[in-house]
């Protein structure tokens, strides 16, 4: 009898953990949904991989409404590549022009956390596969334009959010927006 109870608990835990995995898989085929109103900012996403967003959250939770893919450089995933809101050009380009990227522009909730999840396409070097990912949270001001850049180098993921200004800044630090690490909301989503 005790064995049956323990087995039932184990099966229940696996099934509950599976719910998180289903949502994670679903997050690759669901597009990010913009807010219809309220305080909003605009963000241009530039990436050599995939960027997904979780609005109004400082942790990664694909169960939350409106979460999903913004851009994806590989075919077969949901994406909104080449979407334009007519944002001004960035006076300072963080991503070198020679790196192939996908770009799209979005409205995002302002004055609330926005979690951005980047997954590089990866590359093979010396017979080993390298891939990087980052989960970052940022809070953007209303009625302001930003550029969020995510690229991978040989051994690093680079993530930078800059505030767009009409003139070129004296240096990058004048327009950089602080990013914080974004944990998983539920540890069971790792399973």
Short mmCIF file of N, CA and C in Angstrom, two decimals:
data_model
loop_
_atom_site.label_atom_id
_atom_site.label_comp_id
_atom_site.label_asym_id
_atom_site.label_seq_id
_atom_site.Cartn_x
_atom_site.Cartn_y
_atom_site.Cartn_z
N UNK A 1 0.83 -1.19 0.00
CA UNK A 1 0.00 0.00 0.00
C UNK A 1 0.87 1.26 0.00
N UNK A 2 1.92 1.25 0.84
CA UNK A 2 2.81 2.39 0.92
C UNK A 2 3.50 2.62 -0.42
N UNK A 3 3.84 1.53 -1.12
CA UNK A 3 4.49 1.63 -2.43
C UNK A 3 3.55 2.33 -3.42
N UNK A 4 2.28 1.99 -3.40
CA UNK A 4 1.30 2.62 -4.30
C UNK A 4 1.17 4.11 -4.02
N UNK A 5 1.15 4.49 -2.76
CA UNK A 5 1.06 5.90 -2.40
C UNK A 5 2.30 6.66 -2.88
N UNK A 6 3.48 6.07 -2.64
CA UNK A 6 4.72 6.71 -3.08
C UNK A 6 4.76 6.82 -4.60
N UNK A 7 4.29 5.79 -5.27
CA UNK A 7 4.26 5.82 -6.75
C UNK A 7 3.31 6.89 -7.25
N UNK A 8 2.15 7.02 -6.61
CA UNK A 8 1.18 8.04 -7.01
C UNK A 8 1.75 9.44 -6.83
N UNK A 9 2.47 9.66 -5.74
CA UNK A 9 3.08 10.97 -5.49
C UNK A 9 4.15 11.25 -6.56
N UNK A 10 4.97 10.26 -6.87
CA UNK A 10 6.02 10.44 -7.87
C UNK A 10 5.43 10.74 -9.24
N UNK A 11 4.40 9.99 -9.64
CA UNK A 11 3.76 10.23 -10.94
C UNK A 11 3.13 11.62 -10.96
N UNK A 12 2.49 12.02 -9.87
CA UNK A 12 1.89 13.35 -9.80
C UNK A 12 2.93 14.45 -9.94
N UNK A 13 4.09 14.28 -9.30
CA UNK A 13 5.16 15.29 -9.40
C UNK A 13 5.68 15.39 -10.83
N UNK A 14 5.85 14.25 -11.48
CA UNK A 14 6.32 14.26 -12.88
C UNK A 14 5.30 14.95 -13.77
N UNK A 15 4.04 14.66 -13.57
CA UNK A 15 2.99 15.29 -14.39
C UNK A 15 2.94 16.79 -14.18
N UNK A 16 3.07 17.23 -12.94
CA UNK A 16 3.08 18.67 -12.66
C UNK A 16 4.30 19.34 -13.28
N UNK A 17 5.45 18.70 -13.19
CA UNK A 17 6.66 19.25 -13.81
C UNK A 17 6.48 19.30 -15.32
N UNK A 18 5.79 18.33 -15.87
CA UNK A 18 5.52 18.31 -17.31
C UNK A 18 4.72 19.50 -17.77
N UNK A 19 3.85 20.04 -16.91
CA UNK A 19 3.08 21.23 -17.28
C UNK A 19 4.01 22.39 -17.60
N UNK A 20 5.06 22.55 -16.80
CA UNK A 20 6.04 23.60 -17.06
C UNK A 20 6.75 23.36 -18.38
N UNK A 21 7.10 22.10 -18.65
CA UNK A 21 7.77 21.79 -19.91
C UNK A 21 6.86 22.05 -21.11
N UNK A 22 5.58 21.75 -20.99
CA UNK A 22 4.64 22.02 -22.09
C UNK A 22 4.59 23.51 -22.37
N UNK A 23 4.54 24.33 -21.32
CA UNK A 23 4.49 25.77 -21.51
C UNK A 23 5.79 26.28 -22.13
N UNK A 24 6.93 25.69 -21.74
CA UNK A 24 8.21 26.10 -22.32
C UNK A 24 8.23 25.78 -23.80
N UNK A 25 7.79 24.60 -24.19
CA UNK A 25 7.75 24.23 -25.60
C UNK A 25 6.77 25.15 -26.35
N UNK A 26 5.63 25.41 -25.74
CA UNK A 26 4.64 26.29 -26.35
C UNK A 26 5.20 27.70 -26.57
N UNK A 27 6.13 28.13 -25.72
CA UNK A 27 6.68 29.48 -25.83
C UNK A 27 7.49 29.68 -27.11
N UNK A 28 7.88 28.60 -27.77
CA UNK A 28 8.59 28.70 -29.04
C UNK A 28 7.64 28.87 -30.22
N UNK A 29 6.36 28.56 -30.02
CA UNK A 29 5.39 28.63 -31.12
C UNK A 29 4.32 29.69 -30.90
N UNK A 30 4.47 30.50 -29.86
CA UNK A 30 3.52 31.56 -29.54
C UNK A 30 4.22 32.90 -29.69
N UNK A 31 3.59 33.83 -30.39
CA UNK A 31 4.20 35.15 -30.55
C UNK A 31 3.87 36.05 -29.35
N UNK A 32 4.79 36.95 -29.07
CA UNK A 32 4.59 37.96 -28.03
C UNK A 32 3.40 38.83 -28.42
N UNK A 33 2.56 39.16 -27.43
CA UNK A 33 1.40 40.01 -27.67
C UNK A 33 1.61 41.36 -26.99
N UNK A 34 1.49 42.42 -27.78
CA UNK A 34 1.69 43.78 -27.27
C UNK A 34 0.51 44.24 -26.42
N UNK A 35 0.77 45.19 -25.51
CA UNK A 35 -0.35 45.78 -24.76
C UNK A 35 -1.18 46.67 -25.69
N UNK A 36 -2.49 46.65 -25.50
CA UNK A 36 -3.38 47.47 -26.34
C UNK A 36 -3.40 48.93 -25.91
N UNK A 37 -3.10 49.19 -24.67
CA UNK A 37 -3.16 50.56 -24.17
C UNK A 37 -2.34 50.68 -22.90
N UNK A 38 -2.61 51.73 -22.15
CA UNK A 38 -1.85 51.98 -20.94
C UNK A 38 -0.50 52.60 -21.27
N UNK A 39 0.33 52.71 -20.25
CA UNK A 39 1.67 53.27 -20.47
C UNK A 39 2.52 52.27 -21.25
N UNK A 40 3.10 52.76 -22.34
CA UNK A 40 3.90 51.87 -23.19
C UNK A 40 5.21 52.55 -23.59
N UNK A 41 6.18 51.70 -23.88
CA UNK A 41 7.45 52.13 -24.47
C UNK A 41 7.57 51.37 -25.78
N UNK A 42 8.50 51.80 -26.63
CA UNK A 42 8.77 51.05 -27.86
C UNK A 42 10.19 50.48 -27.76
N UNK A 43 10.33 49.26 -28.24
CA UNK A 43 11.64 48.62 -28.23
C UNK A 43 11.90 47.94 -29.57
N UNK A 44 13.11 48.17 -30.08
CA UNK A 44 13.57 47.47 -31.27
C UNK A 44 14.44 46.32 -30.78
N UNK A 45 14.10 45.11 -31.18
CA UNK A 45 14.87 43.93 -30.78
C UNK A 45 15.77 43.53 -31.95
N UNK A 46 17.07 43.40 -31.67
CA UNK A 46 18.07 43.03 -32.67
C UNK A 46 18.77 41.79 -32.15
N UNK A 47 18.79 40.70 -32.94
CA UNK A 47 19.38 39.46 -32.43
C UNK A 47 19.90 38.58 -33.55
N UNK A 48 20.89 37.77 -33.22
CA UNK A 48 21.37 36.74 -34.14
C UNK A 48 20.78 35.38 -33.79
N UNK A 49 19.86 35.34 -32.84
CA UNK A 49 19.22 34.09 -32.42
C UNK A 49 17.73 34.29 -32.21
N UNK A 50 17.23 33.87 -31.08
CA UNK A 50 15.81 34.02 -30.74
C UNK A 50 15.68 34.84 -29.46
N UNK A 51 14.71 35.76 -29.47
CA UNK A 51 14.39 36.53 -28.26
C UNK A 51 12.90 36.35 -27.99
N UNK A 52 12.60 35.91 -26.75
CA UNK A 52 11.23 35.77 -26.29
C UNK A 52 11.03 36.74 -25.13
N UNK A 53 9.79 37.14 -24.90
CA UNK A 53 9.49 38.12 -23.85
C UNK A 53 8.41 37.63 -22.91
N UNK A 54 8.57 38.01 -21.64
CA UNK A 54 7.54 37.79 -20.62
C UNK A 54 7.23 39.16 -20.04
N UNK A 55 6.13 39.80 -20.49
CA UNK A 55 5.82 41.14 -19.97
C UNK A 55 5.25 41.09 -18.54
N UNK A 56 5.47 42.19 -17.81
CA UNK A 56 4.95 42.36 -16.46
C UNK A 56 5.45 41.27 -15.50
N UNK A 57 6.70 40.83 -15.69
CA UNK A 57 7.27 39.82 -14.81
C UNK A 57 8.78 40.01 -14.74
N UNK A 58 9.34 39.79 -13.54
CA UNK A 58 10.79 39.87 -13.39
C UNK A 58 11.41 38.48 -13.30
N UNK A 59 10.60 37.46 -13.68
CA UNK A 59 11.11 36.10 -13.76
C UNK A 59 10.50 35.43 -14.99
N UNK A 60 11.07 34.32 -15.39
CA UNK A 60 10.62 33.62 -16.60
C UNK A 60 9.45 32.71 -16.26
N UNK A 61 8.29 33.00 -16.84
CA UNK A 61 7.09 32.19 -16.63
C UNK A 61 6.28 32.19 -17.92
N UNK A 62 6.38 31.11 -18.68
CA UNK A 62 5.69 31.05 -19.97
C UNK A 62 4.20 30.85 -19.83
N UNK A 63 3.70 30.67 -18.60
CA UNK A 63 2.25 30.54 -18.39
C UNK A 63 1.56 31.91 -18.39
N UNK A 64 2.33 32.98 -18.23
CA UNK A 64 1.73 34.31 -18.14
C UNK A 64 1.17 34.76 -19.49
N UNK A 65 0.09 35.53 -19.45
CA UNK A 65 -0.50 36.00 -20.71
C UNK A 65 0.45 36.93 -21.45
N UNK A 66 0.37 36.89 -22.76
CA UNK A 66 1.11 37.77 -23.68
C UNK A 66 2.57 37.36 -23.87
N UNK A 67 3.08 36.37 -23.14
CA UNK A 67 4.46 35.94 -23.30
C UNK A 67 4.63 35.19 -24.62
N UNK A 68 5.79 35.38 -25.25
CA UNK A 68 6.06 34.64 -26.48
C UNK A 68 7.24 35.19 -27.25
N UNK A 69 7.38 34.71 -28.48
CA UNK A 69 8.53 35.02 -29.33
C UNK A 69 8.40 36.41 -29.93
N UNK A 70 9.50 37.15 -29.89
CA UNK A 70 9.60 38.44 -30.58
C UNK A 70 10.28 38.22 -31.94
N UNK A 71 11.52 37.72 -31.91
CA UNK A 71 12.26 37.47 -33.16
C UNK A 71 12.91 36.09 -33.09
N UNK A 72 13.12 35.50 -34.26
CA UNK A 72 13.82 34.22 -34.36
C UNK A 72 14.54 34.17 -35.70
N UNK A 73 15.84 33.91 -35.65
CA UNK A 73 16.62 33.89 -36.89
C UNK A 73 16.51 32.57 -37.63
N UNK A 74 16.08 31.51 -36.96
CA UNK A 74 15.90 30.22 -37.61
C UNK A 74 14.44 30.01 -37.98
N UNK A 75 14.21 29.38 -39.11
CA UNK A 75 12.85 29.09 -39.56
C UNK A 75 12.23 28.00 -38.69
N UNK A 76 10.91 27.98 -38.63
CA UNK A 76 10.20 26.94 -37.91
C UNK A 76 9.69 27.37 -36.55
N UNK A 77 10.06 28.56 -36.12
CA UNK A 77 9.58 29.08 -34.84
C UNK A 77 8.66 30.26 -35.10
N UNK A 78 7.81 30.56 -34.14
CA UNK A 78 7.00 31.77 -34.25
C UNK A 78 7.96 32.96 -34.26
N UNK A 79 7.66 33.96 -35.04
CA UNK A 79 8.47 35.17 -35.00
C UNK A 79 7.66 36.32 -35.56
N UNK A 80 8.17 37.51 -35.34
CA UNK A 80 7.57 38.72 -35.88
C UNK A 80 8.67 39.54 -36.54
N UNK A 81 9.61 38.85 -37.17
CA UNK A 81 10.76 39.48 -37.81
C UNK A 81 10.32 40.56 -38.78
N UNK A 82 11.10 41.62 -38.86
CA UNK A 82 10.91 42.73 -39.79
C UNK A 82 9.70 43.60 -39.47
N UNK A 83 9.08 43.40 -38.33
CA UNK A 83 7.94 44.23 -37.92
C UNK A 83 8.45 45.62 -37.59
N UNK A 84 7.78 46.65 -38.10
CA UNK A 84 8.25 48.02 -37.90
C UNK A 84 7.16 48.91 -37.31
N UNK A 85 7.57 49.75 -36.36
CA UNK A 85 6.70 50.79 -35.81
C UNK A 85 7.17 52.16 -36.28
N UNK A 86 8.17 52.18 -37.17
CA UNK A 86 8.71 53.45 -37.66
C UNK A 86 9.61 54.15 -36.65
N UNK A 87 10.29 53.36 -35.82
CA UNK A 87 11.17 53.94 -34.81
C UNK A 87 12.37 54.60 -35.48
N UNK A 88 12.95 55.62 -34.83
CA UNK A 88 14.13 56.29 -35.40
C UNK A 88 15.34 55.36 -35.39
N UNK A 89 16.28 55.61 -36.29
CA UNK A 89 17.52 54.84 -36.30
C UNK A 89 18.27 55.07 -35.00
N UNK A 90 19.04 54.07 -34.63
CA UNK A 90 19.87 54.18 -33.43
C UNK A 90 21.13 54.95 -33.78
N UNK A 91 21.44 56.04 -33.05
CA UNK A 91 22.67 56.77 -33.35
C UNK A 91 23.93 55.97 -32.99
N UNK A 92 23.76 54.97 -32.13
CA UNK A 92 24.87 54.15 -31.69
C UNK A 92 24.49 52.69 -31.93
N UNK A 93 25.26 52.00 -32.78
CA UNK A 93 24.94 50.60 -33.07
C UNK A 93 25.83 49.69 -32.25
N UNK A 94 25.19 48.88 -31.40
CA UNK A 94 25.91 47.97 -30.53
C UNK A 94 26.35 46.73 -31.31
N UNK A 95 25.48 46.24 -32.21
CA UNK A 95 25.77 45.06 -32.99
C UNK A 95 26.49 45.47 -34.27
N UNK A 96 27.68 44.92 -34.52
CA UNK A 96 28.38 45.25 -35.77
C UNK A 96 27.54 44.88 -36.99
N UNK A 97 27.60 45.72 -38.01
CA UNK A 97 26.77 45.53 -39.21
C UNK A 97 27.04 44.20 -39.92
N UNK A 98 28.25 43.64 -39.78
CA UNK A 98 28.57 42.40 -40.48
C UNK A 98 27.96 41.16 -39.86
N UNK A 99 27.42 41.25 -38.64
CA UNK A 99 26.75 40.11 -38.00
C UNK A 99 25.32 40.04 -38.52
N UNK A 100 24.93 38.90 -39.12
CA UNK A 100 23.55 38.77 -39.61
C UNK A 100 22.56 38.72 -38.45
N UNK A 101 21.57 39.59 -38.50
CA UNK A 101 20.60 39.67 -37.41
C UNK A 101 19.17 39.73 -37.95
N UNK A 102 18.24 39.48 -37.05
CA UNK A 102 16.82 39.73 -37.31
C UNK A 102 16.42 40.91 -36.43
N UNK A 103 15.46 41.69 -36.92
CA UNK A 103 15.07 42.92 -36.23
C UNK A 103 13.55 43.04 -36.26
N UNK A 104 12.97 43.52 -35.17
CA UNK A 104 11.54 43.83 -35.12
C UNK A 104 11.30 44.86 -34.02
N UNK A 105 10.23 45.62 -34.17
CA UNK A 105 9.90 46.68 -33.20
C UNK A 105 8.55 46.39 -32.54
N UNK A 106 8.47 46.69 -31.24
CA UNK A 106 7.29 46.33 -30.45
C UNK A 106 6.94 47.42 -29.45
N UNK A 107 5.66 47.45 -29.09
CA UNK A 107 5.23 48.17 -27.90
C UNK A 107 5.35 47.20 -26.73
N UNK A 108 5.82 47.70 -25.59
CA UNK A 108 5.93 46.89 -24.38
C UNK A 108 5.34 47.70 -23.22
N UNK A 109 4.87 47.02 -22.18
CA UNK A 109 4.37 47.76 -21.02
C UNK A 109 5.50 48.59 -20.41
N UNK A 110 5.21 49.84 -20.10
CA UNK A 110 6.22 50.73 -19.49
C UNK A 110 6.07 50.71 -17.97
N UNK A 111 7.16 51.08 -17.31
CA UNK A 111 7.21 51.20 -15.85
C UNK A 111 6.83 49.90 -15.13
N UNK A 112 7.03 48.78 -15.80
CA UNK A 112 6.81 47.45 -15.25
C UNK A 112 7.94 46.56 -15.73
N UNK A 113 8.26 45.51 -15.01
CA UNK A 113 9.34 44.64 -15.48
C UNK A 113 8.98 43.95 -16.80
N UNK A 114 9.99 43.79 -17.62
CA UNK A 114 9.88 43.05 -18.88
C UNK A 114 11.06 42.08 -18.90
N UNK A 115 10.78 40.80 -18.96
CA UNK A 115 11.85 39.81 -19.01
C UNK A 115 12.06 39.39 -20.46
N UNK A 116 13.32 39.46 -20.89
CA UNK A 116 13.72 39.09 -22.24
C UNK A 116 14.62 37.86 -22.14
N UNK A 117 14.29 36.85 -22.92
CA UNK A 117 15.02 35.59 -22.90
C UNK A 117 15.66 35.38 -24.26
N UNK A 118 16.99 35.30 -24.27
CA UNK A 118 17.75 35.14 -25.51
C UNK A 118 18.34 33.74 -25.58
N UNK A 119 18.23 33.12 -26.74
CA UNK A 119 18.83 31.82 -27.01
C UNK A 119 19.59 31.92 -28.32
N UNK A 120 20.90 31.72 -28.25
CA UNK A 120 21.70 31.82 -29.48
C UNK A 120 21.47 30.58 -30.34
N UNK A 121 21.82 30.70 -31.62
CA UNK A 121 21.72 29.55 -32.52
C UNK A 121 22.81 28.54 -32.23
N UNK A 122 23.89 29.00 -31.65
CA UNK A 122 25.01 28.13 -31.34
C UNK A 122 25.93 27.96 -32.54
N UNK A 123 27.09 27.41 -32.26
CA UNK A 123 28.06 27.12 -33.32
C UNK A 123 28.96 25.97 -32.87
N UNK A 124 29.62 25.37 -33.84
CA UNK A 124 30.52 24.26 -33.55
C UNK A 124 31.95 24.73 -33.77
N UNK A 125 32.80 24.45 -32.81
CA UNK A 125 34.20 24.83 -32.91
C UNK A 125 35.04 23.72 -32.26
N UNK A 126 36.01 23.21 -32.99
CA UNK A 126 36.87 22.16 -32.45
C UNK A 126 36.11 20.92 -32.06
N UNK A 127 35.03 20.63 -32.78
CA UNK A 127 34.24 19.43 -32.49
C UNK A 127 33.27 19.58 -31.33
N UNK A 128 33.23 20.76 -30.71
CA UNK A 128 32.30 21.00 -29.60
C UNK A 128 31.23 21.99 -30.02
N UNK A 129 30.03 21.79 -29.49
CA UNK A 129 28.93 22.72 -29.78
C UNK A 129 28.85 23.74 -28.65
N UNK A 130 28.78 25.00 -29.04
CA UNK A 130 28.65 26.10 -28.08
C UNK A 130 27.32 26.80 -28.31
N UNK A 131 26.60 27.01 -27.24
CA UNK A 131 25.34 27.75 -27.31
C UNK A 131 25.19 28.53 -26.02
N UNK A 132 24.66 29.73 -26.12
CA UNK A 132 24.48 30.51 -24.90
C UNK A 132 23.05 31.02 -24.81
N UNK A 133 22.66 31.35 -23.60
CA UNK A 133 21.34 31.93 -23.37
C UNK A 133 21.42 32.86 -22.17
N UNK A 134 20.57 33.86 -22.17
CA UNK A 134 20.47 34.77 -21.03
C UNK A 134 19.00 35.09 -20.77
N UNK A 135 18.69 35.31 -19.51
CA UNK A 135 17.38 35.77 -19.07
C UNK A 135 17.60 37.09 -18.36
N UNK A 136 17.10 38.17 -18.93
CA UNK A 136 17.34 39.50 -18.36
C UNK A 136 16.01 40.23 -18.16
N UNK A 137 15.96 41.04 -17.11
CA UNK A 137 14.79 41.87 -16.83
C UNK A 137 15.18 43.33 -16.92
N UNK A 138 14.29 44.12 -17.49
CA UNK A 138 14.51 45.55 -17.65
C UNK A 138 13.18 46.25 -17.40
N UNK A 139 13.23 47.48 -16.93
CA UNK A 139 12.02 48.30 -16.80
C UNK A 139 12.24 49.53 -17.66
N UNK A 140 11.33 49.75 -18.60
CA UNK A 140 11.46 50.84 -19.57
C UNK A 140 10.47 51.96 -19.26
N UNK A 141 10.89 53.19 -19.55
CA UNK A 141 10.05 54.35 -19.27
C UNK A 141 9.00 54.55 -20.37
N UNK A 142 7.87 55.11 -19.98
CA UNK A 142 6.77 55.36 -20.93
C UNK A 142 7.19 56.37 -21.99
N UNK A 143 6.65 56.20 -23.18
CA UNK A 143 6.85 57.13 -24.30
C UNK A 143 8.33 57.33 -24.64
N UNK A 144 9.12 56.28 -24.50
CA UNK A 144 10.54 56.32 -24.79
C UNK A 144 10.88 55.16 -25.72
N UNK A 145 11.86 55.37 -26.60
CA UNK A 145 12.30 54.35 -27.55
C UNK A 145 13.59 53.71 -27.07
N UNK A 146 13.71 52.40 -27.29
CA UNK A 146 14.87 51.63 -26.86
C UNK A 146 15.29 50.66 -27.95
N UNK A 147 16.54 50.20 -27.85
CA UNK A 147 17.00 49.11 -28.69
C UNK A 147 17.60 48.05 -27.77
N UNK A 148 17.12 46.81 -27.91
CA UNK A 148 17.61 45.68 -27.14
C UNK A 148 18.37 44.77 -28.08
N UNK A 149 19.67 44.61 -27.83
CA UNK A 149 20.54 43.84 -28.71
C UNK A 149 21.02 42.59 -27.99
N UNK A 150 20.90 41.45 -28.68
CA UNK A 150 21.32 40.16 -28.13
C UNK A 150 22.11 39.42 -29.20
N UNK A 151 23.39 39.16 -28.93
CA UNK A 151 24.22 38.41 -29.87
C UNK A 151 25.16 37.50 -29.09
N UNK A 152 25.69 36.50 -29.78
CA UNK A 152 26.68 35.63 -29.15
C UNK A 152 28.01 35.82 -29.86
N UNK A 153 29.06 35.77 -29.07
CA UNK A 153 30.41 35.78 -29.61
C UNK A 153 30.94 34.36 -29.44
N UNK A 154 32.19 34.17 -29.61
CA UNK A 154 32.75 32.81 -29.50
C UNK A 154 32.40 32.13 -28.18
N UNK A 155 32.45 32.87 -27.09
CA UNK A 155 32.24 32.23 -25.79
C UNK A 155 31.33 33.01 -24.85
N UNK A 156 30.61 34.01 -25.37
CA UNK A 156 29.78 34.84 -24.50
C UNK A 156 28.46 35.19 -25.17
N UNK A 157 27.47 35.43 -24.32
CA UNK A 157 26.21 36.04 -24.74
C UNK A 157 26.32 37.51 -24.38
N UNK A 158 26.04 38.37 -25.33
CA UNK A 158 26.04 39.80 -25.05
C UNK A 158 24.61 40.31 -25.10
N UNK A 159 24.21 41.05 -24.07
CA UNK A 159 22.87 41.63 -24.03
C UNK A 159 22.99 43.06 -23.56
N UNK A 160 22.47 43.97 -24.39
CA UNK A 160 22.56 45.40 -24.10
C UNK A 160 21.24 46.06 -24.48
N UNK A 161 20.72 46.88 -23.59
CA UNK A 161 19.55 47.70 -23.91
C UNK A 161 19.99 49.15 -23.81
N UNK A 162 19.73 49.90 -24.88
CA UNK A 162 20.08 51.32 -24.90
C UNK A 162 18.84 52.16 -25.17
N UNK A 163 18.82 53.33 -24.56
CA UNK A 163 17.76 54.31 -24.80
C UNK A 163 18.14 55.07 -26.07
N UNK A 164 17.20 55.17 -27.00
CA UNK A 164 17.48 55.89 -28.23
C UNK A 164 17.35 57.39 -27.99
N UNK A 165 18.32 58.13 -28.46
CA UNK A 165 18.32 59.58 -28.34
C UNK A 165 18.46 60.18 -29.73
N UNK A 166 17.98 61.40 -29.94
CA UNK A 166 18.07 62.01 -31.27
C UNK A 166 19.50 62.22 -31.75
N UNK A 167 20.41 62.44 -30.84
CA UNK A 167 21.81 62.68 -31.22
C UNK A 167 22.68 61.55 -30.67
N UNK A 168 23.82 61.38 -31.28
CA UNK A 168 24.75 60.35 -30.82
C UNK A 168 25.26 60.71 -29.43
N UNK A 169 25.25 59.75 -28.49
CA UNK A 169 25.74 60.04 -27.15
C UNK A 169 27.26 60.17 -27.14
N UNK A 170 27.76 60.84 -26.13
CA UNK A 170 29.21 60.98 -25.98
C UNK A 170 29.86 59.62 -25.77
N UNK A 171 29.20 58.75 -25.00
CA UNK A 171 29.67 57.37 -24.85
C UNK A 171 28.49 56.47 -24.53
N UNK A 172 28.71 55.18 -24.66
CA UNK A 172 27.65 54.19 -24.52
C UNK A 172 26.98 54.25 -23.15
N UNK A 173 27.75 54.48 -22.11
CA UNK A 173 27.18 54.46 -20.76
C UNK A 173 26.12 55.54 -20.56
N UNK A 174 26.11 56.58 -21.39
CA UNK A 174 25.09 57.63 -21.27
C UNK A 174 23.69 57.14 -21.62
N UNK A 175 23.58 56.08 -22.40
CA UNK A 175 22.27 55.61 -22.85
C UNK A 175 21.97 54.16 -22.44
N UNK A 176 22.91 53.50 -21.77
CA UNK A 176 22.69 52.11 -21.38
C UNK A 176 21.65 52.01 -20.26
N UNK A 177 20.81 51.00 -20.37
CA UNK A 177 19.75 50.75 -19.40
C UNK A 177 20.16 49.53 -18.57
N UNK A 178 20.07 49.60 -17.24
CA UNK A 178 20.49 48.46 -16.43
C UNK A 178 19.60 47.23 -16.63
N UNK A 179 20.25 46.08 -16.72
CA UNK A 179 19.58 44.79 -16.84
C UNK A 179 19.89 43.98 -15.59
N UNK A 180 18.93 43.18 -15.15
CA UNK A 180 19.16 42.27 -14.04
C UNK A 180 18.88 40.85 -14.48
N UNK A 181 19.50 39.90 -13.79
CA UNK A 181 19.26 38.49 -14.09
C UNK A 181 17.81 38.15 -13.76
N UNK A 182 17.20 37.33 -14.61
CA UNK A 182 15.82 36.91 -14.39
C UNK A 182 15.79 35.40 -14.13
N UNK A 183 15.45 34.99 -12.93
CA UNK A 183 15.38 33.56 -12.63
C UNK A 183 14.09 32.95 -13.19
N UNK A 184 13.98 31.64 -13.11
CA UNK A 184 12.72 30.98 -13.40
C UNK A 184 11.75 31.29 -12.26
N UNK A 185 10.49 31.52 -12.59
CA UNK A 185 9.50 31.75 -11.53
C UNK A 185 9.25 30.48 -10.73
N UNK A 186 9.31 29.33 -11.43
CA UNK A 186 9.10 28.03 -10.79
C UNK A 186 10.29 27.13 -11.11
N UNK A 187 10.93 26.63 -10.10
CA UNK A 187 12.09 25.74 -10.32
C UNK A 187 11.68 24.49 -11.08
N UNK A 188 10.42 24.07 -10.97
CA UNK A 188 9.95 22.86 -11.65
C UNK A 188 9.97 23.03 -13.17
N UNK A 189 10.02 24.26 -13.67
CA UNK A 189 10.06 24.48 -15.11
C UNK A 189 11.39 24.02 -15.71
N UNK A 190 12.38 23.78 -14.88
CA UNK A 190 13.68 23.30 -15.35
C UNK A 190 13.62 21.82 -15.75
N UNK A 191 12.68 21.07 -15.19
CA UNK A 191 12.61 19.63 -15.45
C UNK A 191 12.19 19.33 -16.87
#
